[in-house]
Amino acid sequence: MTSTLNKYKNLSIDIEEGIATITICRASKLNALNYATLEEIQLAIQEIQENPSASSVIITGEGSKAFAAGADIAELANLDEIKAKRYSQHGQDVFASIENCPKPVIAAVNGYALGGGCELALACHMRVAVESAKFGLPEVKLGTIPGFGGTQRLTQSIGKAKTLELIMTGDMITAQEAKELGLVNHVVPTHDELYRKCREILMKIATSGPLAVSMVISSVNAVYSSQERGYQKEAALFGATAKTADFKEGMNAFLEKRKPNFKGR
Ligand code: COA
């Protein structure tokens, strides 16, 4: 049976054989996460959590190019320090709702997972990526830092040295490199294979008791539950970058399709 929830503007949601698939539908902007999309993701996770016909979740992006190419830079460009801090805290809350979802959530990474898109994938319980996908946290190139939990979850996922290298260089890595680092669970050759693999994992999990599965999620998350201060620090510093000239320069340079000229202030 397939059911579709149609009230979302930036997402499509289908429920089939107990698996709810959330697809971010902003392909013309490489599925960049604007505020409205973040709000809808939070609402969708809440609704799926309460919907007895869904036992698990796949999050993916529309098209074959991008999972999500980050927070929406056109929106970020206009933020001051206070609004940027709030924006960061809001993104962190949305992604925490994914991480704490009692039903298993897999990111089906179908293309670019950059910035907030990479952070979205990191908030999911597992990541399966198509071979052509690219991962990265390129915020420094825009004069800012990851603000949706990336400094915390990437460190949890791949350790400090590699996290610092990836975030400070802003480099993109391939799906295969991401797998070697432990950021990705599985890499598959094609988009068809991507959804097949996600379904295979979720169907296997569905044969076990859902209460026990939810307790596994909660128990594993508890390993990191004392690290609240790291998220607060990240939001405060993300906000602080928004009052710098480099932040405006970095964001404007992207929107004007030119190289930024950072001054260190
Ligand atoms: N926010 C807002 N718009 C974005 C975006 C983002 N994070 N990422 C891409 N877009 C938009 C582009 O502005 C462009 O819009 P336009 O057609 O109206 O000009 C459209 O999506 C296509 O992107 P484009 O850059 O032309 O595609 P590309 O194939 O040349 O490059 C990327 C792809 C992913 C390398 C490039 O889009 C990119 O670097 N994006 C930003 C990544 C980033 O810094 N994310 C962190 C944000 S905090």
XYZ file of N, CA and C and ligand atoms in Angstrom:
843
model
N 0.837 -1.195 0.000
C 0.000 0.000 0.000
C 0.878 1.254 0.000
N 0.516 2.219 -0.818
C 1.257 3.480 -0.821
C 0.344 4.577 -0.308
N 0.817 5.385 0.625
C 0.033 6.564 0.980
C 0.935 7.776 0.878
N 0.351 8.909 0.533
C 1.151 10.114 0.316
C 0.584 11.250 1.143
N 1.457 11.943 1.872
C 1.016 13.127 2.612
C 1.370 14.334 1.746
N 0.349 15.097 1.352
C 0.569 16.105 0.300
C 0.642 17.545 0.766
N 0.554 17.765 2.081
C 0.429 19.161 2.503
C 1.750 19.913 2.515
N 2.857 19.234 2.258
C 4.167 19.881 2.329
C 4.500 20.584 1.012
N 5.185 21.756 1.135
C 5.548 22.517 -0.078
C 6.949 22.169 -0.572
N 7.830 21.837 0.369
C 9.237 21.616 0.011
C 9.660 20.157 0.126
N 8.711 19.325 0.540
C 9.001 17.898 0.704
C 7.930 17.097 0.005
N 8.279 15.861 -0.374
C 7.202 14.913 -0.663
C 7.406 13.746 0.289
N 6.296 13.183 0.731
C 6.372 12.080 1.690
C 5.511 10.930 1.199
N 6.143 9.776 1.067
C 5.406 8.579 0.655
C 5.614 7.507 1.697
N 4.550 6.791 1.970
C 4.698 5.661 2.889
C 4.358 4.393 2.125
N 5.323 3.493 2.068
C 5.131 2.255 1.309
C 5.732 1.110 2.110
N 4.955 0.082 2.288
C 5.396 -1.103 3.057
C 6.041 -0.708 4.382
N 5.447 0.275 5.047
C 5.920 0.668 6.377
C 7.104 1.620 6.366
N 7.623 1.941 5.172
C 8.782 2.842 5.106
C 8.320 4.215 4.605
N 8.519 5.231 5.429
C 8.175 6.600 5.015
C 9.399 7.214 4.352
N 9.237 7.663 3.125
C 10.349 8.336 2.429
C 10.069 9.826 2.365
N 10.980 10.588 2.977
C 10.899 12.055 2.926
C 11.855 12.507 1.829
N 11.341 13.167 0.802
C 12.194 13.667 -0.282
C 12.193 15.188 -0.269
N 13.381 15.777 -0.193
C 13.491 17.243 -0.236
C 13.339 17.660 -1.703
N 12.361 18.525 -1.971
C 12.014 18.836 -3.371
C 12.350 20.280 -3.728
N 13.633 20.607 -3.754
C 14.064 21.948 -4.215
C 15.221 21.750 -5.190
N 15.015 20.852 -6.150
C 16.124 20.434 -7.015
C 16.786 21.611 -7.724
N 15.997 22.662 -8.060
C 16.589 23.793 -8.798
C 17.606 24.531 -7.932
N 17.526 24.396 -6.609
C 18.504 24.991 -5.677
C 19.320 23.881 -5.005
N 19.470 22.792 -5.704
C 20.223 21.622 -5.191
C 19.743 21.210 -3.793
N 18.415 21.328 -3.607
C 17.766 20.922 -2.357
C 18.328 21.644 -1.130
N 18.777 22.889 -1.342
C 19.294 23.691 -0.221
C 18.204 23.837 0.838
N 18.633 23.784 2.093
C 17.689 23.748 3.214
C 17.348 25.167 3.650
N 16.246 25.697 3.147
C 15.799 26.992 3.655
C 14.993 26.760 4.937
N 14.623 27.867 5.581
C 13.948 27.770 6.877
C 12.662 26.942 6.775
N 11.898 27.209 5.707
C 10.612 26.516 5.542
C 10.819 25.006 5.404
N 11.875 24.622 4.690
C 12.141 23.179 4.517
C 12.520 22.542 5.858
N 13.341 23.253 6.625
C 13.711 22.728 7.949
C 12.468 22.519 8.814
N 11.568 23.509 8.785
C 10.330 23.399 9.574
C 9.523 22.180 9.134
N 9.454 21.986 7.824
C 8.667 20.867 7.304
C 9.305 19.525 7.672
N 10.639 19.482 7.668
C 11.306 18.225 8.049
C 10.951 17.886 9.502
N 10.968 18.898 10.358
C 10.652 18.648 11.767
C 9.212 18.141 11.920
N 8.297 18.785 11.196
C 6.895 18.380 11.255
C 6.721 16.960 10.702
N 7.412 16.678 9.594
C 7.289 15.356 8.960
C 7.787 14.263 9.909
N 8.904 14.515 10.565
C 9.445 13.508 11.500
C 8.445 13.279 12.636
N 7.864 14.367 13.125
C 6.875 14.259 14.207
C 5.682 13.427 13.738
N 5.182 13.725 12.536
C 4.004 13.019 12.031
C 4.290 11.536 11.784
N 5.479 11.266 11.250
C 5.829 9.868 10.952
C 5.977 9.087 12.260
N 6.550 9.782 13.247
C 6.714 9.156 14.561
C 5.367 8.697 15.116
N 4.331 9.505 14.865
C 3.000 9.212 15.434
C 2.154 8.329 14.516
N 2.661 8.067 13.305
C 1.850 7.345 12.319
C 2.117 5.833 12.422
N 1.123 5.061 12.856
C 1.370 3.623 13.058
C 1.657 2.864 11.767
N 1.333 3.468 10.605
C 1.609 2.737 9.356
C 3.055 2.926 8.882
N 3.836 3.743 9.602
C 5.255 3.910 9.241
C 6.124 3.350 10.356
N 7.031 2.443 10.000
C 7.910 1.896 11.038
C 9.345 2.393 10.883
N 9.642 3.055 9.764
C 11.003 3.553 9.567
C 10.982 4.669 8.523
N 12.144 5.314 8.361
C 12.194 6.522 7.527
C 13.435 6.503 6.623
N 13.227 6.951 5.384
C 14.357 7.265 4.489
C 14.280 8.762 4.209
N 15.412 9.458 4.312
C 15.457 10.865 3.895
C 16.358 10.954 2.673
N 15.874 11.621 1.629
C 16.660 11.739 0.407
C 16.365 13.085 -0.272
N 17.047 13.333 -1.380
C 16.836 14.578 -2.126
C 16.268 14.284 -3.502
N 15.540 15.253 -4.036
C 14.947 15.112 -5.367
C 16.056 15.137 -6.440
N 15.880 14.330 -7.459
C 16.818 14.352 -8.583
C 18.053 13.501 -8.306
N 19.010 13.585 -9.228
C 20.186 12.724 -9.078
C 21.449 13.533 -8.765
N 21.297 14.856 -8.569
C 22.499 15.674 -8.375
C 22.804 15.949 -6.900
N 21.754 16.228 -6.122
C 22.008 16.657 -4.742
C 21.089 15.964 -3.744
N 21.676 15.577 -2.632
C 20.912 15.212 -1.426
C 20.448 16.546 -0.828
N 21.393 17.380 -0.429
C 21.127 18.783 -0.056
C 22.475 19.493 -0.042
N 22.531 20.640 -0.771
C 23.821 21.350 -0.908
C 24.013 22.390 0.186
N 23.345 22.184 1.325
C 23.618 23.056 2.469
C 22.425 23.860 2.891
N 22.646 24.662 3.929
C 21.646 25.653 4.306
C 21.518 26.614 3.124
N 20.364 27.289 3.041
C 20.141 28.180 1.896
C 20.951 29.466 2.069
N 21.974 29.611 1.235
C 22.921 30.728 1.374
C 22.216 32.073 1.167
N 21.186 32.087 0.315
C 20.444 33.341 0.081
C 19.779 33.809 1.380
N 19.361 32.875 2.222
C 18.771 33.244 3.518
C 19.851 33.616 4.532
N 20.944 32.840 4.527
C 22.023 33.086 5.505
C 22.602 34.483 5.350
N 22.718 34.914 4.088
C 23.397 36.182 3.782
C 22.790 37.362 4.536
N 21.503 37.252 4.899
C 20.815 38.386 5.532
C 20.800 38.333 7.052
N 21.476 37.351 7.648
C 21.348 37.185 9.098
C 22.331 38.071 9.863
N 21.869 38.613 11.001
C 22.799 39.260 11.925
C 23.162 38.229 13.001
N 23.964 38.643 13.987
C 24.471 37.681 14.969
C 23.344 36.950 15.708
N 22.357 37.712 16.173
C 21.299 37.091 16.990
C 20.464 36.141 16.138
N 20.115 36.605 14.937
C 19.297 35.742 14.063
C 20.078 34.510 13.630
N 21.384 34.686 13.387
C 22.201 33.543 12.954
C 22.294 32.503 14.063
N 22.436 32.972 15.300
C 22.495 32.022 16.426
C 21.170 31.252 16.531
N 20.060 31.992 16.389
C 18.737 31.340 16.444
C 18.558 30.344 15.299
N 19.036 30.741 14.129
C 18.943 29.884 12.934
C 19.681 28.570 13.197
N 20.875 28.724 13.772
C 21.690 27.556 14.092
C 20.984 26.669 15.122
N 20.457 27.304 16.173
C 19.768 26.511 17.217
C 18.544 25.799 16.644
N 17.850 26.484 15.726
C 16.672 25.873 15.111
C 17.080 24.641 14.296
N 18.129 24.799 13.470
C 18.618 23.659 12.683
C 19.067 22.523 13.599
N 19.751 22.883 14.672
C 20.190 21.852 15.625
C 18.985 21.109 16.216
N 17.920 21.856 16.550
C 16.714 21.221 17.129
C 16.060 20.270 16.124
N 15.972 20.733 14.866
C 15.345 19.894 13.833
C 16.145 18.593 13.691
N 17.472 18.730 13.638
C 18.298 17.545 13.409
C 18.326 16.646 14.648
N 18.181 17.258 15.833
C 18.089 16.438 17.052
C 16.806 15.604 17.017
N 15.745 16.168 16.417
C 14.490 15.403 16.362
C 14.650 14.184 15.446
N 15.539 14.292 14.455
C 15.820 13.126 13.599
C 16.653 12.115 14.391
N 17.702 12.615 15.004
C 18.602 11.725 15.768
C 17.841 10.968 16.860
N 16.869 11.644 17.472
C 16.132 11.034 18.579
C 14.840 10.364 18.140
N 14.594 10.306 16.846
C 13.383 9.639 16.360
C 13.432 8.167 16.793
N 12.369 7.661 17.403
C 12.402 6.271 17.882
C 12.309 5.230 16.763
N 12.030 5.699 15.543
C 12.000 4.789 14.388
C 13.291 4.978 13.599
N 13.874 3.908 13.046
C 15.153 4.061 12.350
C 15.070 4.991 11.145
N 16.070 5.859 11.022
C 16.107 6.837 9.930
C 17.407 6.644 9.141
N 17.286 6.397 7.836
C 18.470 6.268 6.979
C 18.505 7.427 5.995
N 19.690 8.035 5.839
C 19.887 9.023 4.780
C 20.271 8.272 3.511
N 19.477 8.434 2.457
C 19.819 7.877 1.144
C 20.477 9.019 0.380
N 21.808 9.042 0.403
C 22.543 10.206 -0.106
C 22.740 10.042 -1.615
N 21.917 10.784 -2.353
C 21.799 10.597 -3.805
C 22.661 11.575 -4.602
N 23.470 12.404 -3.922
C 24.298 13.394 -4.620
C 25.006 14.245 -3.588
N 25.246 15.530 -3.925
C 25.953 16.409 -2.990
C 25.307 16.404 -1.595
N 26.112 16.157 -0.566
C 25.683 16.339 0.830
C 26.697 17.303 1.434
N 26.396 18.584 1.291
C 27.356 19.624 1.685
C 26.760 20.476 2.800
N 27.607 20.981 3.665
C 27.140 21.875 4.718
C 25.973 21.255 5.473
N 24.854 22.008 5.530
C 23.667 21.504 6.221
C 23.173 20.171 5.669
N 23.466 19.874 4.417
C 23.070 18.583 3.831
C 23.888 17.450 4.430
N 25.166 17.701 4.630
C 26.028 16.708 5.277
C 25.606 16.556 6.739
N 25.254 17.687 7.363
C 24.813 17.643 8.765
C 23.488 16.896 8.901
N 22.618 17.054 7.897
C 21.354 16.307 7.886
C 21.645 14.802 7.807
N 22.544 14.434 6.907
C 22.890 13.008 6.773
C 23.483 12.483 8.080
N 24.316 13.309 8.727
C 24.952 12.883 9.986
C 23.935 12.689 11.109
N 22.832 13.436 11.051
C 21.819 13.315 12.099
C 20.990 12.035 11.946
N 20.989 11.453 10.750
C 20.262 10.197 10.524
C 21.032 9.055 11.202
N 20.336 7.942 11.439
C 20.986 6.849 12.174
C 22.013 6.116 11.327
N 21.811 6.125 10.007
C 22.757 5.492 9.079
C 22.775 6.290 7.785
N 23.829 6.061 6.993
C 23.951 6.736 5.706
C 24.299 5.701 4.629
N 23.518 5.682 3.570
C 23.855 4.886 2.392
C 24.017 5.893 1.253
N 25.105 5.775 0.503
C 25.377 6.792 -0.518
C 25.589 6.152 -1.880
N 25.136 6.863 -2.909
C 25.452 6.455 -4.266
C 26.915 6.860 -4.521
N 27.588 6.058 -5.350
C 29.015 6.260 -5.630
C 29.362 7.698 -6.032
N 28.447 8.351 -6.754
C 28.726 9.705 -7.266
C 28.494 10.799 -6.218
N 28.027 10.434 -5.025
C 27.739 11.454 -3.995
C 29.033 12.096 -3.508
N 28.914 13.338 -3.042
C 30.070 14.041 -2.474
C 29.669 14.609 -1.115
N 30.600 14.513 -0.185
C 30.351 15.006 1.173
C 31.316 16.137 1.488
N 30.885 17.081 2.307
C 31.806 18.125 2.743
C 31.116 19.134 3.640
N 31.923 19.820 4.440
C 31.437 20.925 5.268
C 32.232 22.168 4.846
N 31.803 22.836 3.765
C 32.604 23.926 3.179
C 32.325 25.309 3.769
N 31.714 25.376 4.972
C 31.283 26.681 5.514
C 32.408 27.699 5.635
N 33.650 27.231 5.948
C 34.740 28.229 6.096
C 34.943 29.015 4.798
N 34.620 28.383 3.697
C 34.779 29.086 2.410
C 33.765 30.219 2.262
N 32.731 30.184 3.119
C 31.714 31.235 3.118
C 31.913 32.189 4.296
N 32.996 31.999 5.036
C 33.263 32.879 6.183
C 32.495 32.506 7.425
N 32.046 31.243 7.499
C 31.327 30.824 8.704
C 31.729 29.393 9.085
N 30.977 28.798 10.004
C 31.285 27.426 10.449
C 30.010 26.582 10.333
N 30.130 25.272 10.389
C 28.908 24.457 10.384
C 28.054 24.842 11.597
N 26.747 24.945 11.404
C 25.902 25.415 12.499
C 24.748 24.497 12.844
N 24.620 23.363 12.138
C 23.504 22.452 12.431
C 24.030 21.155 13.064
N 25.025 21.296 13.938
C 25.523 20.121 14.664
C 26.717 19.445 14.015
N 27.195 19.971 12.897
C 28.261 19.300 12.134
C 29.578 19.193 12.884
N 29.927 20.241 13.646
C 31.210 20.158 14.370
C 31.149 19.048 15.419
N 29.947 18.781 15.922
C 29.791 17.764 16.966
C 29.659 16.365 16.351
N 28.707 16.224 15.415
C 28.423 14.866 14.911
C 29.522 14.345 13.999
N 30.197 15.225 13.279
C 31.280 14.695 12.439
C 32.408 14.175 13.332
N 32.685 14.896 14.414
C 33.719 14.438 15.358
C 33.322 13.096 15.967
N 32.045 12.979 16.342
C 31.573 11.694 16.892
C 31.738 10.577 15.869
N 31.541 10.943 14.606
C 31.489 9.927 13.558
C 32.885 9.513 13.071
N 33.799 10.491 12.875
C 35.084 10.120 12.244
C 36.303 10.527 13.068
N 36.087 11.118 14.252
C 37.220 11.496 15.103
C 37.707 12.917 14.824
N 38.568 13.387 15.738
C 38.932 14.809 15.755
C 39.840 15.228 14.585
N 40.874 14.431 14.316
C 41.869 14.865 13.325
C 41.243 15.008 11.937
N 40.485 13.986 11.526
C 39.875 14.026 10.191
C 38.781 15.099 10.128
N 38.062 15.282 11.255
C 37.028 16.323 11.299
C 37.663 17.692 11.093
N 38.752 17.945 11.829
C 39.406 19.255 11.695
C 39.907 19.454 10.265
N 40.468 18.399 9.681
C 40.971 18.530 8.303
C 39.818 18.871 7.348
N 38.730 18.085 7.465
C 37.611 18.299 6.523
C 36.982 19.675 6.697
N 36.794 20.105 7.956
C 36.088 21.382 8.165
C 37.017 22.565 7.884
N 38.289 22.434 8.244
C 39.182 23.582 8.013
C 39.539 23.761 6.538
N 39.655 22.651 5.798
C 39.933 22.797 4.359
C 38.646 23.071 3.584
N 37.502 22.601 4.113
C 36.245 22.709 3.373
C 36.212 21.786 2.168
N 37.153 20.841 2.107
C 37.236 19.930 0.957
C 36.014 19.024 0.838
N 35.715 18.664 -0.401
C 34.697 17.635 -0.632
C 35.392 16.286 -0.724
N 34.733 15.247 -0.244
C 35.258 13.890 -0.400
C 34.218 13.026 -1.123
N 34.729 11.948 -1.726
C 33.822 11.049 -2.451
C 33.091 10.142 -1.461
N 32.060 9.491 -1.971
C 31.309 8.556 -1.129
C 32.229 7.446 -0.614
N 33.125 6.985 -1.494
C 34.029 5.902 -1.095
C 34.964 6.374 0.028
N 35.496 7.598 -0.105
C 36.350 8.143 0.966
C 35.550 8.287 2.268
N 34.294 8.732 2.127
C 33.439 8.887 3.307
C 33.220 7.532 3.978
N 33.111 6.492 3.168
C 32.923 5.149 3.743
C 34.194 4.714 4.486
N 35.341 4.988 3.872
C 36.603 4.594 4.522
C 36.786 5.319 5.857
N 36.250 6.538 5.955
C 36.349 7.304 7.213
C 35.325 6.860 8.261
N 34.323 6.071 7.831
C 33.279 5.637 8.763
C 32.092 6.588 8.786
N 32.083 7.518 7.845
C 30.968 8.478 7.784
C 29.753 7.859 7.095
N 30.025 6.925 6.207
C 28.962 6.295 5.419
C 28.972 4.791 5.704
N 27.766 4.207 5.807
C 27.674 2.758 6.074
C 27.918 1.934 4.818
N 27.281 2.349 3.710
C 27.378 1.573 2.463
C 27.445 2.522 1.270
N 28.202 2.100 0.260
C 28.222 2.835 -1.021
C 27.688 1.891 -2.089
N 26.801 2.416 -2.930
C 26.204 1.585 -3.982
C 26.404 2.270 -5.342
N 26.393 1.483 -6.429
C 26.737 2.084 -7.724
C 25.668 2.976 -8.353
N 24.396 2.687 -8.115
C 23.352 3.437 -8.840
C 22.265 3.956 -7.888
N 21.456 4.870 -8.412
C 20.367 5.410 -7.588
C 19.324 4.333 -7.274
N 19.035 3.443 -8.221
C 18.078 2.358 -7.950
C 18.578 1.491 -6.809
N 19.864 1.206 -6.886
C 20.508 0.371 -5.874
C 20.450 1.055 -4.493
N 20.520 2.400 -4.516
C 20.500 3.177 -3.266
C 19.210 2.901 -2.486
N 18.061 3.025 -3.166
C 16.797 2.838 -2.461
C 16.585 1.367 -2.120
N 17.096 0.471 -2.990
C 16.975 -0.963 -2.711
C 17.738 -1.306 -1.425
N 18.968 -0.774 -1.317
C 19.801 -1.071 -0.146
C 19.168 -0.519 1.141
N 18.660 0.729 1.064
C 18.016 1.321 2.253
C 16.816 0.475 2.673
N 16.004 0.077 1.686
C 14.815 -0.735 1.989
C 15.214 -2.071 2.598
N 16.272 -2.670 2.029
C 16.740 -3.973 2.544
C 17.101 -3.862 4.036
N 17.843 -2.810 4.391
C 18.249 -2.646 5.798
C 17.015 -2.426 6.680
N 16.102 -1.549 6.206
C 14.946 -1.207 7.038
C 13.983 -2.385 7.172
N 13.849 -3.182 6.103
C 12.981 -4.373 6.169
C 13.553 -5.378 7.177
N 14.863 -5.499 7.173
C 15.488 -6.415 8.135
C 15.215 -5.928 9.561
N 15.393 -4.629 9.795
C 15.147 -4.083 11.139
C 13.686 -4.298 11.531
N 12.783 -4.191 10.533
C 11.341 -4.302 10.818
C 10.933 -5.699 11.284
N 11.798 -6.693 11.081
C 11.449 -8.040 11.556
C 11.696 -8.161 13.068
N 12.372 -7.175 13.656
C 12.621 -7.210 15.097
C 11.597 -6.356 15.835
N 11.629 -6.445 17.156
C 10.645 -5.706 17.954
C 10.913 -4.207 17.896
N 9.891 -3.401 17.515
C 10.098 -1.951 17.395
C 10.479 -1.269 18.703
N 9.998 -1.817 19.822
C 10.356 -1.193 21.104
C 11.837 -1.364 21.378
N 12.330 -2.587 21.128
C 13.760 -2.841 21.339
C 14.593 -1.967 20.409
N 14.136 -1.830 19.148
C 14.879 -0.995 18.176
C 14.943 0.448 18.671
N 13.816 0.961 19.162
C 13.813 2.354 19.631
C 14.709 2.510 20.857
N 14.779 1.467 21.656
C 15.648 1.541 22.846
C 17.131 1.502 22.458
N 17.435 0.791 21.376
C 18.820 0.804 20.866
C 19.202 2.235 20.462
N 18.288 2.898 19.728
C 18.560 4.278 19.285
C 18.806 5.166 20.504
N 17.915 5.056 21.466
C 17.995 5.906 22.646
C 19.263 5.614 23.446
N 19.602 4.347 23.544
C 20.771 3.952 24.336
C 22.069 4.391 23.657
N 22.157 4.197 22.337
C 23.376 4.626 21.623
C 23.495 6.153 21.666
N 22.368 6.855 21.503
C 22.421 8.322 21.575
C 22.905 8.801 22.936
N 22.612 7.999 23.972
C 22.999 8.405 25.334
C 24.510 8.513 25.494
N 25.271 7.840 24.615
C 26.741 7.937 24.683
C 27.155 9.408 24.569
N 26.374 10.173 23.774
C 26.771 11.555 23.473
C 25.922 12.594 24.214
N 25.023 12.133 25.105
C 24.032 13.063 25.661
C 24.635 14.117 26.576
N 25.850 13.892 27.057
C 26.441 14.882 27.977
C 27.165 15.988 27.208
N 27.036 15.950 25.867
C 27.837 16.888 25.076
C 27.063 18.122 24.622
N 26.037 18.481 25.404
C 25.177 19.607 25.056
C 25.967 20.904 24.847
N 26.998 21.097 25.651
C 27.739 22.366 25.582
C 28.397 22.579 24.215
N 28.787 21.487 23.570
C 29.404 21.609 22.248
C 28.442 22.219 21.240
N 27.177 21.814 21.316
C 26.170 22.365 20.400
C 25.934 23.850 20.704
N 25.904 24.172 22.014
C 25.686 25.588 22.387
C 26.838 26.453 21.873
N 28.049 25.911 22.014
C 29.233 26.643 21.551
C 29.151 26.842 20.033
N 28.778 25.777 19.331
C 28.680 25.864 17.870
C 27.683 26.952 17.453
N 26.502 26.969 18.091
C 25.478 27.977 17.727
C 25.980 29.381 18.045
N 26.644 29.541 19.191
C 27.146 30.871 19.574
C 28.196 31.347 18.568
N 29.076 30.449 18.153
C 30.146 30.842 17.228
C 29.608 31.041 15.808
N 28.631 30.213 15.422
C 27.987 30.415 14.121
C 27.372 31.820 14.103
N 26.687 32.165 15.215
C 26.117 33.512 15.331
C 27.213 34.563 15.244
N 28.324 34.340 15.952
C 29.411 35.332 15.991
C 29.998 35.570 14.598
N 30.043 34.527 13.773
C 30.599 34.739 12.424
C 29.728 35.714 11.623
N 28.421 35.738 11.954
C 27.497 36.561 11.151
C 27.730 38.050 11.329
N 28.476 38.445 12.377
C 28.738 39.882 12.522
C 30.077 40.271 11.885
N 30.742 39.327 11.228
C 32.027 39.649 10.603
C 31.840 40.085 9.149
N 32.822 40.847 8.683
C 32.812 41.245 7.275
C 33.043 40.018 6.391
N 33.820 39.070 6.889
C 34.112 37.860 6.097
C 32.845 37.053 5.801
N 31.911 37.023 6.753
C 30.647 36.297 6.566
C 29.886 36.916 5.386
N 29.750 38.242 5.425
C 29.005 38.916 4.339
C 29.720 38.684 3.001
N 31.060 38.812 3.043
C 31.841 38.645 1.817
C 31.683 37.218 1.264
N 31.794 36.230 2.166
C 31.718 34.825 1.737
C 30.367 34.500 1.116
N 29.296 34.919 1.788
C 27.943 34.630 1.298
C 27.682 35.386 -0.022
N 28.037 36.671 -0.028
C 27.779 37.470 -1.238
C 28.584 36.950 -2.424
N 29.831 36.540 -2.161
C 30.664 36.017 -3.246
C 29.995 34.799 -3.876
N 29.443 33.898 -3.036
C 28.763 32.716 -3.595
C 27.576 33.155 -4.452
N 26.774 34.055 -3.918
C 25.556 34.465 -4.637
C 25.889 35.232 -5.912
N 27.013 35.955 -5.875
C 27.428 36.716 -7.079
C 28.334 35.889 -7.987
N 28.526 34.620 -7.639
C 29.308 33.656 -8.438
C 30.727 34.167 -8.683
N 31.389 34.606 -7.613
C 32.782 35.046 -7.716
C 33.562 34.484 -6.526
N 34.893 34.645 -6.567
C 35.733 34.171 -5.458
C 35.681 35.191 -4.311
N 35.621 34.715 -3.061
C 35.603 35.673 -1.948
C 36.973 36.289 -1.694
N 36.962 37.487 -1.130
C 38.199 38.164 -0.757
C 38.143 38.412 0.752
N 38.627 37.418 1.527
C 38.507 37.487 2.984
C 39.569 38.411 3.576
N 39.169 39.152 4.622
C 40.081 40.124 5.242
C 40.444 39.741 6.685
N 39.782 38.689 7.218
C 40.083 38.291 8.601
C 39.466 39.220 9.633
N 38.354 39.833 9.308
C 37.660 40.652 10.302
C 36.141 40.603 10.063
N 22.060 27.719 -0.951
C 21.349 28.383 -1.878
N 21.417 28.113 -3.188
C 22.239 27.109 -3.583
C 23.019 26.384 -2.664
C 22.897 26.720 -1.292
N 23.571 26.066 -0.331
N 23.755 25.465 -3.345
C 23.424 25.624 -4.634
N 22.511 26.625 -4.778
C 21.875 27.093 -6.004
C 22.835 27.932 -6.835
O 22.881 29.273 -6.353
C 22.224 27.797 -8.211
O 21.095 28.644 -8.269
P 20.824 29.529 -9.617
O 20.660 28.482 -10.705
O 19.564 30.248 -9.296
O 22.037 30.385 -9.806
C 21.684 26.362 -8.209
O 21.551 25.992 -6.840
C 22.629 25.375 -8.880
O 23.894 25.474 -8.231
P 25.261 25.730 -9.032
O 26.243 26.300 -8.057
O 24.990 26.502 -10.280
O 25.638 24.225 -9.417
P 27.091 23.670 -9.752
O 26.881 22.299 -10.306
O 27.893 24.648 -10.540
O 27.815 23.531 -8.315
C 27.929 22.960 -5.948
C 27.344 22.627 -7.351
C 27.248 22.065 -4.949
C 29.441 22.697 -5.960
C 27.665 24.451 -5.640
O 26.286 24.707 -5.848
C 27.988 24.859 -4.232
O 29.155 25.025 -3.891
N 26.961 25.074 -3.376
C 27.129 25.578 -2.049
C 27.670 24.547 -1.122
C 27.902 25.139 0.241
O 28.742 25.977 0.446
N 27.099 24.694 1.224
C 27.184 25.159 2.576
C 26.177 26.216 2.817
S 26.301 26.844 4.490
